[in-house]
Amino acid sequence: MPTLDPLSYLRTAAMEMRITLARRDYEAAVAKSDAAVAALQDLITRGHSHPSVWQSMLFEWSRLDYLQLEAYVKAKCPAEHCLAIAEAAKGRLFRLYRMIGELGPNELSNQEMTKNLISSAAQRQPIEKARKWLESGREKHLVSLFCSSSGIAVISLSEKGANCHWIDGPIYDRFRAGVYNHWEQLSDWALDSRLQSAALQVGAPPELVLNSAQAVSELMLDWLGNMLAQAVPDIAAGGDELVLIPHRCFRSLPLAHARLSNGKYLSELFERVTIAHTLTAFTRPMATVTRTVSQLDMFLDPQQDLPLARLEGLPGSGWPTHIGQAATTARFRQALAQPGGIQLSTHGVFDPANPFSSWLALADGKIALSELYDSGQIKRQLIVLSSCESGLSQRSNSDEPFGFPALLQSAGVHQVIAPCWRVDDLATLLLMSEFHRLIADQHAPEQAIYRASHWLRQLDAEQALHRIETIEASISPDEQSCFDDALVDLRQQKTWLHSHRYDIQCPFQSPVFWAGFQAWGSSVSTTRGEP
């Protein structure tokens, strides 16, 4: 048993492993990593510490995770062992918070239970559930990513078995610095009207930033597609279901829309694509009795400053709809306690420093993410968040997936659909109109959101104008006053589309417009009930 404090022991063990890996003695590196992890688990769980005390240790532990997985992969250990290590490294603090929520803080005194929760042994049951899921149908794939400065591990499960592909070298760091950081900034700037006005003032075309964001986005989607196809060649053939489990900055990327060398997107090649925060998060809902959604309650524009958001429940969806001042915190809390689905179209703020303080706006106040997580009252199987950045997660060295999708799923929601970046009002209105049309035709939500995304990508100006006219026609005379400013906004958008219907073939073809929404969690089916 080490006599050093946990942090010093961790750093010493990591240094020894780097030396062993540099010597290419991979079996010795595996043995050293196993011994170091076992000792570390004992150190961390000794003393009945609260998870907040462990956070700094878990951040340091992540460095050991990178080295341990590299050792296992290069020692050619079984792919499922590599998968267990990769998934155990994702969200340890998240799992501890969940245990406190389910069993109470006193259970932290159970050293053996806590130790098992944060070890790779805890992944045996999720991996077994994943195997059974693969056996339940054909053409299913599960792909887990794990990124470090030394390389990227892509671990896949399919009916053909398990495989682990290692892409050696600092490819992740180069991607993050050379592509991701630029893409993140440009995608945030692309829809900023203030920047467009500033560009006009200096004589630059207002679409300059948008075009730059499109170019970098296309490059990024191609890079992701090439990486995944290199590691898992079988995904090029497509199939029934694909589950992607990201890591680090890949959590903020539209992985479902990665584009392969044949020009096809993963979301086109597979009938269903879902993103899971961890393997455990994906397999947990498999024990539930039903995941069918028969009703989608709409909470639209609670603060009455997003006119087009008020129209996202139209045309004629028939769903229960709360618009403007009617979209109150009390009604939202009441709706959460009922089965079915919810769509919330409002302002949202994600706080990367403290995700629990992130919030969604309603008519009479804000709903904090911490309240949703701690409520214990959520019965909804599906939540659609049509608000900017509500699909983001906290970034940390230990890869804690704290954000709206992960915490809502932990609170009981099976699937969350949310955007990863700032969204355009008109593009979102059009996309949601097609999403609701597909839901009404009994498409699963993850099918509907991705098919609606590609519909928007290929939409020309004339088709967009026709859909807007359909939305306008769905508003009855009695409802006109509620949508006056929305209709004024739509007329302005129609004028723009009319003026560009010949020179812009597909006005929403940039991924900035169509690729932001992702489906997180497990698959949910829809059955149309009586409105």
Coordinates of C-alpha atoms in Angstrom, one line a residue:
M1 CA 0.0 0.0 0.0
P2 CA 1.5 3.4 -1.0
T3 CA 2.5 5.8 1.8
L4 CA 2.2 8.9 -0.4
D5 CA -0.9 11.1 -0.5
P6 CA -3.2 10.2 -3.4
L7 CA -2.2 13.0 -5.7
S8 CA 1.5 12.4 -5.2
Y9 CA 1.0 8.7 -5.7
L10 CA -1.0 9.3 -8.8
R11 CA 1.7 11.5 -10.4
T12 CA 4.4 9.0 -9.5
A13 CA 2.5 6.1 -11.0
A14 CA 1.8 8.0 -14.2
M15 CA 5.5 8.8 -14.6
E16 CA 6.4 5.1 -14.1
M17 CA 3.9 4.1 -16.7
R18 CA 5.1 6.6 -19.2
I19 CA 8.6 5.2 -18.9
T20 CA 7.4 1.7 -19.3
L21 CA 5.3 2.6 -22.4
A22 CA 8.3 4.4 -23.9
R23 CA 10.2 1.1 -23.5
R24 CA 7.4 -0.7 -25.3
D25 CA 7.0 -3.1 -22.5
Y26 CA 3.3 -3.1 -22.8
E27 CA 2.5 -6.1 -20.6
A28 CA 4.5 -4.6 -17.8
A29 CA 2.6 -1.3 -18.3
V30 CA -0.7 -3.2 -18.0
A31 CA 0.5 -4.8 -14.7
K32 CA 1.7 -1.4 -13.4
S33 CA -1.5 0.3 -14.3
D34 CA -3.7 -2.4 -12.7
A35 CA -1.7 -2.1 -9.5
A36 CA -1.8 1.7 -9.5
V37 CA -5.6 1.8 -10.1
A38 CA -6.3 -0.7 -7.4
A39 CA -4.2 1.2 -4.9
L40 CA -5.8 4.5 -6.0
Q41 CA -9.3 3.2 -5.6
D42 CA -8.5 2.2 -2.0
L43 CA -6.9 5.6 -1.3
I44 CA -9.8 7.6 -2.7
T45 CA -12.6 5.6 -1.0
R46 CA -10.8 5.5 2.4
G47 CA -12.0 8.1 4.9
H48 CA -15.7 8.5 3.9
S49 CA -14.9 11.6 1.8
H50 CA -17.6 13.5 -0.1
P51 CA -17.4 13.6 -3.9
S52 CA -16.5 17.3 -3.9
V53 CA -13.3 16.4 -2.0
W54 CA -12.5 13.7 -4.6
Q55 CA -12.9 16.0 -7.7
S56 CA -9.3 17.1 -7.9
M57 CA -8.1 13.5 -7.4
L58 CA -10.4 12.3 -10.2
F59 CA -9.0 15.0 -12.5
E60 CA -5.5 13.7 -11.8
W61 CA -6.7 10.1 -12.2
S62 CA -7.8 10.9 -15.8
R63 CA -4.1 11.1 -16.7
L64 CA -3.6 7.6 -15.5
D65 CA -6.7 6.5 -17.4
Y66 CA -5.1 7.7 -20.7
L67 CA -1.9 5.7 -20.0
Q68 CA -3.8 2.6 -18.8
L69 CA -6.0 2.4 -21.9
E70 CA -2.9 2.9 -24.1
A71 CA -1.2 0.1 -22.4
Y72 CA -4.2 -2.3 -22.7
V73 CA -4.6 -1.5 -26.4
K74 CA -0.9 -1.9 -27.3
A75 CA -0.7 -5.1 -25.2
K76 CA -3.5 -6.4 -27.5
C77 CA -5.8 -7.1 -24.5
P78 CA -9.4 -8.1 -25.4
A79 CA -11.5 -5.2 -26.9
E80 CA -14.2 -5.6 -24.2
H81 CA -11.5 -5.1 -21.5
C82 CA -10.4 -1.9 -23.2
L83 CA -14.1 -0.8 -23.4
A84 CA -14.5 -1.3 -19.7
I85 CA -11.5 0.9 -18.9
A86 CA -12.6 3.6 -21.4
E87 CA -16.1 3.7 -20.0
A88 CA -15.1 3.5 -16.4
A89 CA -13.0 6.7 -17.0
K90 CA -16.1 8.7 -18.1
G91 CA -18.0 10.5 -15.5
R92 CA -16.8 8.9 -12.2
L93 CA -18.0 11.9 -10.2
F94 CA -21.2 11.8 -12.1
R95 CA -21.8 8.2 -10.9
L96 CA -21.0 9.1 -7.3
Y97 CA -23.6 11.9 -7.4
R98 CA -26.1 9.5 -8.8
M99 CA -25.4 7.0 -6.1
I100 CA -26.0 9.7 -3.5
G101 CA -29.3 10.6 -5.1
E102 CA -30.5 7.0 -5.2
L103 CA -29.1 5.6 -1.9
G104 CA -28.3 8.7 0.2
P105 CA -25.0 10.1 1.4
N106 CA -24.7 7.5 4.1
E107 CA -23.9 4.9 1.5
L108 CA -20.6 6.6 0.9
S109 CA -19.4 5.0 4.1
N110 CA -19.7 1.7 2.3
Q111 CA -16.1 1.6 1.0
E112 CA -16.5 -1.6 -1.1
M113 CA -19.7 -0.3 -2.8
T114 CA -18.0 3.1 -3.7
K115 CA -14.9 1.4 -4.9
N116 CA -16.8 -0.9 -7.2
L117 CA -18.8 2.0 -8.6
I118 CA -15.7 3.8 -9.9
S119 CA -13.8 0.7 -11.1
S120 CA -13.8 -0.9 -14.5
A121 CA -15.5 -3.9 -12.9
A122 CA -18.7 -1.8 -12.7
Q123 CA -18.8 -1.9 -16.6
R124 CA -19.4 -5.7 -16.8
Q125 CA -23.1 -5.5 -16.5
P126 CA -23.5 -2.6 -19.0
I127 CA -21.3 -4.5 -21.5
E128 CA -23.4 -7.6 -21.0
K129 CA -26.6 -5.5 -21.6
A130 CA -25.0 -4.1 -24.8
R131 CA -24.3 -7.6 -26.0
K132 CA -27.9 -8.5 -25.6
W133 CA -29.0 -5.3 -27.3
L134 CA -26.8 -6.3 -30.3
E135 CA -28.4 -9.8 -30.3
S136 CA -31.9 -8.4 -30.4
G137 CA -31.6 -7.2 -34.0
R138 CA -29.4 -7.1 -37.0
E139 CA -27.1 -4.3 -38.3
K140 CA -26.5 -2.7 -34.9
H141 CA -23.3 -0.9 -33.9
L142 CA -22.0 0.6 -30.7
V143 CA -18.9 2.8 -30.9
S144 CA -17.1 4.3 -27.9
L145 CA -14.4 7.0 -28.3
F146 CA -11.6 7.7 -25.9
C147 CA -9.1 10.5 -26.5
S148 CA -5.7 11.3 -25.1
S149 CA -2.6 13.2 -26.1
S150 CA -1.0 9.9 -27.2
G151 CA -3.8 8.7 -29.5
I152 CA -7.5 8.0 -30.0
A153 CA -9.1 4.6 -29.1
V154 CA -12.2 3.7 -31.1
I155 CA -13.9 0.7 -29.6
S156 CA -16.8 -0.9 -31.4
L157 CA -19.3 -3.7 -30.7
S158 CA -21.4 -5.3 -33.3
E159 CA -22.9 -8.7 -34.1
K160 CA -19.5 -9.6 -35.5
G161 CA -17.9 -9.1 -32.1
A162 CA -15.7 -6.4 -30.4
N163 CA -12.8 -4.5 -31.9
C164 CA -10.4 -1.8 -30.6
H165 CA -8.7 0.4 -33.1
W166 CA -5.9 2.7 -31.9
I167 CA -5.0 5.8 -33.9
D168 CA -1.5 6.6 -32.6
G169 CA 0.0 10.0 -32.1
P170 CA -1.2 13.4 -30.9
I171 CA -4.1 13.4 -33.4
Y172 CA -6.6 14.5 -30.8
D173 CA -4.6 17.5 -29.6
R174 CA -4.0 18.6 -33.3
F175 CA -7.7 18.3 -34.1
R176 CA -8.7 20.3 -31.0
A177 CA -6.2 23.0 -31.7
G178 CA -6.3 23.1 -35.5
V179 CA -10.0 22.5 -36.2
Y180 CA -12.2 22.3 -33.1
N181 CA -11.2 25.6 -31.4
H182 CA -11.7 27.5 -34.7
W183 CA -15.0 25.8 -35.4
E184 CA -16.3 26.5 -32.0
Q185 CA -15.6 30.2 -32.2
L186 CA -16.9 30.6 -35.8
S187 CA -20.1 28.7 -35.2
D188 CA -20.8 31.0 -32.3
W189 CA -20.0 34.1 -34.4
A190 CA -21.9 32.9 -37.5
L191 CA -25.4 33.9 -36.3
D192 CA -24.3 37.0 -34.3
S193 CA -26.2 39.9 -35.9
R194 CA -23.8 42.4 -34.3
L195 CA -20.9 40.9 -36.1
Q196 CA -22.8 40.9 -39.4
S197 CA -23.5 44.6 -38.9
A198 CA -19.9 45.3 -38.0
A199 CA -18.8 43.5 -41.2
L200 CA -21.1 45.8 -43.3
Q201 CA -19.7 48.9 -41.7
V202 CA -16.1 48.0 -42.8
G203 CA -17.3 47.0 -46.3
A204 CA -17.0 43.2 -45.8
P205 CA -19.9 40.9 -46.9
P206 CA -22.1 40.1 -44.0
E207 CA -22.0 36.4 -44.9
L208 CA -18.2 36.3 -44.4
V209 CA -18.3 34.7 -41.0
L210 CA -21.1 32.3 -41.9
N211 CA -19.2 31.1 -45.0
S212 CA -16.1 30.6 -42.9
A213 CA -18.1 28.6 -40.3
Q214 CA -19.6 26.5 -43.1
A215 CA -16.2 25.7 -44.5
V216 CA -14.7 24.7 -41.1
S217 CA -17.8 22.7 -40.3
E218 CA -17.7 20.7 -43.5
L219 CA -14.0 20.0 -42.9
M220 CA -14.7 18.9 -39.3
L221 CA -17.6 16.5 -40.4
D222 CA -15.3 15.0 -43.0
W223 CA -12.5 14.5 -40.5
L224 CA -14.8 12.8 -38.1
G225 CA -16.2 10.6 -40.8
N226 CA -12.8 9.5 -42.0
M227 CA -11.6 8.8 -38.5
L228 CA -14.7 6.6 -37.7
A229 CA -14.6 4.8 -41.0
Q230 CA -10.9 4.0 -40.7
A231 CA -11.5 2.6 -37.2
V232 CA -14.9 0.8 -38.0
P233 CA -15.1 0.1 -41.7
D234 CA -18.4 -1.7 -41.4
I235 CA -20.3 1.5 -40.6
A236 CA -19.9 2.6 -44.2
A237 CA -22.6 0.0 -45.1
G238 CA -25.0 1.6 -42.6
G239 CA -27.6 -0.4 -40.8
D240 CA -30.5 -0.3 -38.3
E241 CA -29.1 1.4 -35.2
L242 CA -25.9 3.2 -34.3
V243 CA -25.0 4.3 -30.8
L244 CA -22.0 6.7 -30.4
I245 CA -20.4 7.3 -27.0
P246 CA -18.1 10.4 -27.2
H247 CA -15.3 11.6 -25.1
R248 CA -13.9 15.1 -24.2
C249 CA -14.5 17.7 -26.9
F250 CA -16.3 15.2 -29.1
R251 CA -19.3 15.6 -26.7
S252 CA -19.9 19.0 -28.2
L253 CA -19.8 17.9 -31.9
P254 CA -22.5 16.7 -34.2
L255 CA -21.1 13.1 -34.3
A256 CA -24.4 11.8 -35.8
H257 CA -23.7 13.9 -38.9
A258 CA -20.1 12.7 -39.5
R259 CA -19.6 12.4 -43.3
L260 CA -17.9 9.5 -44.9
S261 CA -15.8 9.6 -48.0
N262 CA -18.8 8.5 -50.1
G263 CA -20.5 11.8 -49.2
K264 CA -23.1 10.1 -46.9
Y265 CA -23.7 11.2 -43.4
L266 CA -24.0 8.6 -40.6
S267 CA -27.5 9.9 -39.9
E268 CA -28.4 9.0 -43.5
L269 CA -26.8 5.6 -43.4
F270 CA -28.5 4.4 -40.2
E271 CA -32.2 4.3 -39.4
R272 CA -31.5 5.4 -35.9
V273 CA -28.5 7.2 -34.4
T274 CA -28.3 8.1 -30.8
I275 CA -25.5 9.7 -28.7
A276 CA -24.9 8.3 -25.2
H277 CA -22.9 10.0 -22.5
T278 CA -21.6 6.7 -21.2
L279 CA -22.3 3.0 -21.8
T280 CA -24.1 2.8 -18.4
A281 CA -26.4 5.7 -19.4
F282 CA -27.3 4.0 -22.6
T283 CA -28.0 0.6 -21.1
R284 CA -29.8 1.7 -17.9
P285 CA -33.3 2.4 -19.5
M286 CA -33.3 -1.1 -21.1
A287 CA -35.0 -2.5 -18.0
T288 CA -37.9 -0.1 -18.3
V289 CA -41.4 -1.4 -19.3
T290 CA -42.2 1.2 -22.0
R291 CA -40.5 4.0 -23.8
T292 CA -43.5 5.0 -25.9
V293 CA -44.4 8.7 -26.1
S294 CA -48.1 9.4 -27.0
Q295 CA -48.2 13.1 -26.1
L296 CA -45.8 16.1 -26.5
D297 CA -46.6 19.1 -24.4
M298 CA -45.4 22.4 -25.8
F299 CA -43.9 25.3 -23.8
L300 CA -43.2 28.1 -26.3
D301 CA -41.6 31.5 -26.0
P302 CA -42.2 32.0 -22.2
Q303 CA -40.5 35.4 -22.2
Q304 CA -42.3 36.6 -25.3
D305 CA -39.2 37.7 -27.1
L306 CA -38.8 34.8 -29.5
P307 CA -41.7 35.3 -31.9
L308 CA -40.9 32.5 -34.3
A309 CA -40.5 30.0 -31.4
R310 CA -44.2 30.5 -30.7
L311 CA -44.9 28.9 -34.1
E312 CA -42.9 25.7 -33.4
G313 CA -46.0 23.8 -32.3
L314 CA -47.7 24.6 -35.6
P315 CA -49.2 23.7 -38.0
G316 CA -52.0 22.1 -36.2
S317 CA -50.0 19.7 -34.1
G318 CA -52.9 19.1 -31.7
W319 CA -50.5 18.9 -28.7
P320 CA -51.2 20.7 -25.5
T321 CA -49.6 24.1 -25.9
H322 CA -48.5 26.8 -23.4
I323 CA -47.4 30.0 -25.1
G324 CA -45.9 33.1 -23.5
Q325 CA -47.3 33.9 -20.1
A326 CA -49.1 30.6 -20.0
A327 CA -45.7 28.8 -20.0
T328 CA -45.1 29.1 -16.2
T329 CA -42.7 27.2 -13.9
A330 CA -45.7 25.6 -12.1
R331 CA -47.2 24.2 -15.3
F332 CA -43.8 23.0 -16.4
R333 CA -43.1 21.2 -13.1
Q334 CA -46.6 19.7 -13.3
A335 CA -46.0 18.5 -16.9
L336 CA -42.6 16.9 -15.9
A337 CA -44.5 14.7 -13.5
Q338 CA -46.6 13.2 -16.3
P339 CA -45.7 10.6 -18.9
G340 CA -45.0 11.5 -22.5
G341 CA -42.8 14.2 -24.0
I342 CA -42.1 17.9 -23.6
Q343 CA -40.8 20.5 -26.0
L344 CA -39.4 23.7 -24.4
S345 CA -38.6 26.6 -26.8
T346 CA -37.0 29.3 -24.8
H347 CA -33.8 31.0 -23.7
G348 CA -31.2 28.8 -22.0
V349 CA -27.8 29.4 -20.5
F350 CA -25.2 26.7 -20.0
D351 CA -22.6 27.5 -17.3
P352 CA -19.5 25.5 -18.0
A353 CA -17.9 26.4 -14.7
N354 CA -20.9 25.1 -12.7
P355 CA -23.4 23.2 -14.9
F356 CA -25.8 22.8 -12.0
S357 CA -26.4 26.6 -12.1
S358 CA -27.3 26.4 -15.8
W359 CA -30.9 27.4 -16.4
L360 CA -33.9 27.5 -18.8
A361 CA -36.3 30.5 -18.8
L362 CA -40.0 30.3 -18.2
A363 CA -42.6 33.0 -18.0
D364 CA -42.3 33.7 -14.3
G365 CA -38.8 32.7 -13.6
K366 CA -36.0 30.3 -14.3
I367 CA -35.7 26.5 -13.9
A368 CA -32.1 25.6 -12.8
L369 CA -30.6 22.4 -13.9
S370 CA -29.9 21.5 -10.3
E371 CA -33.7 21.6 -9.6
L372 CA -34.5 19.3 -12.5
Y373 CA -31.8 16.8 -11.4
D374 CA -32.9 16.8 -7.7
S375 CA -36.7 16.9 -8.2
G376 CA -37.2 13.1 -8.4
Q377 CA -40.5 13.9 -10.1
I378 CA -39.7 13.6 -13.8
K379 CA -41.8 11.0 -15.6
R380 CA -41.3 12.2 -19.1
Q381 CA -39.7 9.8 -21.6
L382 CA -38.7 12.5 -24.0
I383 CA -37.6 16.2 -23.7
V384 CA -36.9 18.4 -26.6
L385 CA -34.9 21.5 -25.7
S386 CA -35.2 24.0 -28.6
S387 CA -32.9 26.5 -26.8
C388 CA -29.3 27.6 -27.6
E389 CA -26.5 25.5 -26.2
S390 CA -28.8 23.2 -24.1
G391 CA -27.0 20.2 -25.5
L392 CA -23.6 21.2 -24.2
S393 CA -21.7 19.4 -21.3
Q394 CA -19.0 20.6 -18.9
R395 CA -15.4 20.1 -20.1
S396 CA -13.0 18.6 -17.6
N397 CA -9.9 16.5 -17.6
S398 CA -11.9 13.7 -16.0
D399 CA -14.7 14.0 -18.6
E400 CA -17.7 14.6 -16.4
P401 CA -20.7 14.8 -18.7
F402 CA -22.5 17.4 -16.6
G403 CA -25.1 19.2 -18.8
F404 CA -28.8 19.3 -19.5
P405 CA -29.0 16.0 -21.5
A406 CA -26.9 13.8 -19.1
L407 CA -28.6 15.2 -15.9
L408 CA -32.1 14.9 -17.3
Q409 CA -31.4 11.3 -18.3
S410 CA -30.0 10.6 -14.9
A411 CA -33.3 12.1 -13.5
G412 CA -35.3 9.6 -15.5
V413 CA -35.7 11.0 -19.0
H414 CA -35.0 8.4 -21.7
Q415 CA -34.1 10.7 -24.5
V416 CA -33.2 14.4 -24.8
I417 CA -33.0 16.2 -28.1
A418 CA -31.1 19.5 -27.9
P419 CA -28.8 21.8 -29.9
C420 CA -25.0 22.0 -29.3
W421 CA -24.7 25.6 -30.3
R422 CA -26.6 28.9 -31.0
V423 CA -29.4 28.2 -33.4
D424 CA -31.1 30.4 -36.0
D425 CA -34.7 31.2 -35.4
L426 CA -36.1 30.6 -38.9
A427 CA -34.0 27.5 -39.5
T428 CA -35.2 26.1 -36.1
L429 CA -38.9 26.9 -36.9
L430 CA -38.6 25.1 -40.3
L431 CA -36.8 22.1 -38.8
M432 CA -39.3 21.8 -35.9
S433 CA -42.2 21.9 -38.3
E434 CA -40.8 18.9 -40.2
F435 CA -39.9 17.2 -36.9
H436 CA -43.5 17.4 -35.8
R437 CA -44.8 16.2 -39.1
L438 CA -42.5 13.1 -38.9
I439 CA -43.5 12.5 -35.3
A440 CA -47.2 12.6 -36.3
D441 CA -46.3 9.9 -38.9
Q442 CA -45.0 7.6 -36.1
H443 CA -41.3 8.2 -36.6
A444 CA -39.1 7.7 -33.6
P445 CA -37.8 11.1 -32.3
E446 CA -34.2 10.4 -33.2
Q447 CA -35.3 9.4 -36.7
A448 CA -37.5 12.5 -36.9
I449 CA -34.9 15.0 -35.8
Y450 CA -32.2 13.7 -38.2
R451 CA -34.5 13.3 -41.2
A452 CA -35.8 16.8 -40.5
S453 CA -32.2 18.0 -40.4
H454 CA -31.4 16.6 -43.8
W455 CA -34.7 17.9 -45.2
L456 CA -33.6 21.4 -44.0
R457 CA -30.2 20.9 -45.5
Q458 CA -31.6 20.2 -48.9
L459 CA -34.5 22.7 -48.7
D460 CA -34.5 25.3 -51.5
A461 CA -35.9 28.8 -51.2
E462 CA -39.2 28.0 -53.0
Q463 CA -39.8 25.0 -50.7
A464 CA -39.0 27.1 -47.6
L465 CA -41.5 29.7 -48.7
H466 CA -44.2 27.1 -49.2
R467 CA -43.6 25.7 -45.7
I468 CA -43.8 29.2 -44.2
E469 CA -47.1 29.8 -46.0
T470 CA -48.4 26.5 -44.7
I471 CA -47.5 27.6 -41.2
E472 CA -49.2 31.0 -41.7
A473 CA -52.4 29.3 -43.0
S474 CA -52.6 27.1 -39.9
I475 CA -53.2 30.1 -37.7
S476 CA -56.9 30.6 -37.2
P477 CA -58.4 34.1 -37.1
D478 CA -59.0 33.8 -33.3
E479 CA -55.2 33.2 -32.8
Q480 CA -54.0 36.1 -35.0
S481 CA -53.4 38.5 -32.1
C482 CA -51.2 36.0 -30.3
F483 CA -48.9 35.7 -33.3
D484 CA -48.9 39.3 -34.7
D485 CA -45.2 39.9 -34.2
A486 CA -44.3 36.4 -35.3
L487 CA -46.2 37.0 -38.6
V488 CA -44.4 40.3 -39.1
D489 CA -41.1 38.4 -38.6
L490 CA -42.2 35.8 -41.1
R491 CA -43.0 38.4 -43.7
Q492 CA -39.5 39.8 -43.4
Q493 CA -38.0 36.3 -43.8
K494 CA -40.2 35.7 -46.8
T495 CA -39.0 38.9 -48.4
W496 CA -35.4 37.7 -47.9
L497 CA -36.1 34.3 -49.3
H498 CA -37.9 35.8 -52.4
S499 CA -34.9 38.0 -53.1
H500 CA -32.5 35.1 -52.9
R501 CA -34.6 32.3 -54.4
Y502 CA -32.5 32.3 -57.6
D503 CA -29.0 33.0 -56.4
I504 CA -29.0 30.7 -53.3
Q505 CA -30.0 27.2 -54.2
C506 CA -30.3 25.8 -50.6
P507 CA -30.3 28.7 -48.0
F508 CA -29.8 26.4 -45.0
Q509 CA -27.1 24.0 -46.4
S510 CA -24.5 25.2 -43.9
P511 CA -24.2 22.7 -41.0
V512 CA -24.5 25.8 -38.7
F513 CA -28.2 25.8 -39.6
W514 CA -29.1 22.1 -39.9
A515 CA -26.6 20.0 -37.9
G516 CA -26.9 21.4 -34.4
F517 CA -29.7 19.2 -32.9
Q518 CA -28.6 15.8 -31.5
A519 CA -30.6 12.9 -29.9
W520 CA -29.1 11.9 -26.6
G521 CA -30.0 8.7 -24.8
S522 CA -31.9 5.5 -25.8
S523 CA -34.5 5.1 -28.5
V524 CA -38.0 6.2 -27.9
S525 CA -41.0 5.3 -30.0
T526 CA -44.0 7.5 -30.6
T527 CA -47.7 6.6 -30.9
R528 CA -50.2 9.3 -31.7
G529 CA -52.7 9.7 -28.9
E530 CA -55.8 11.8 -28.7
P531 CA -54.9 15.5 -28.4

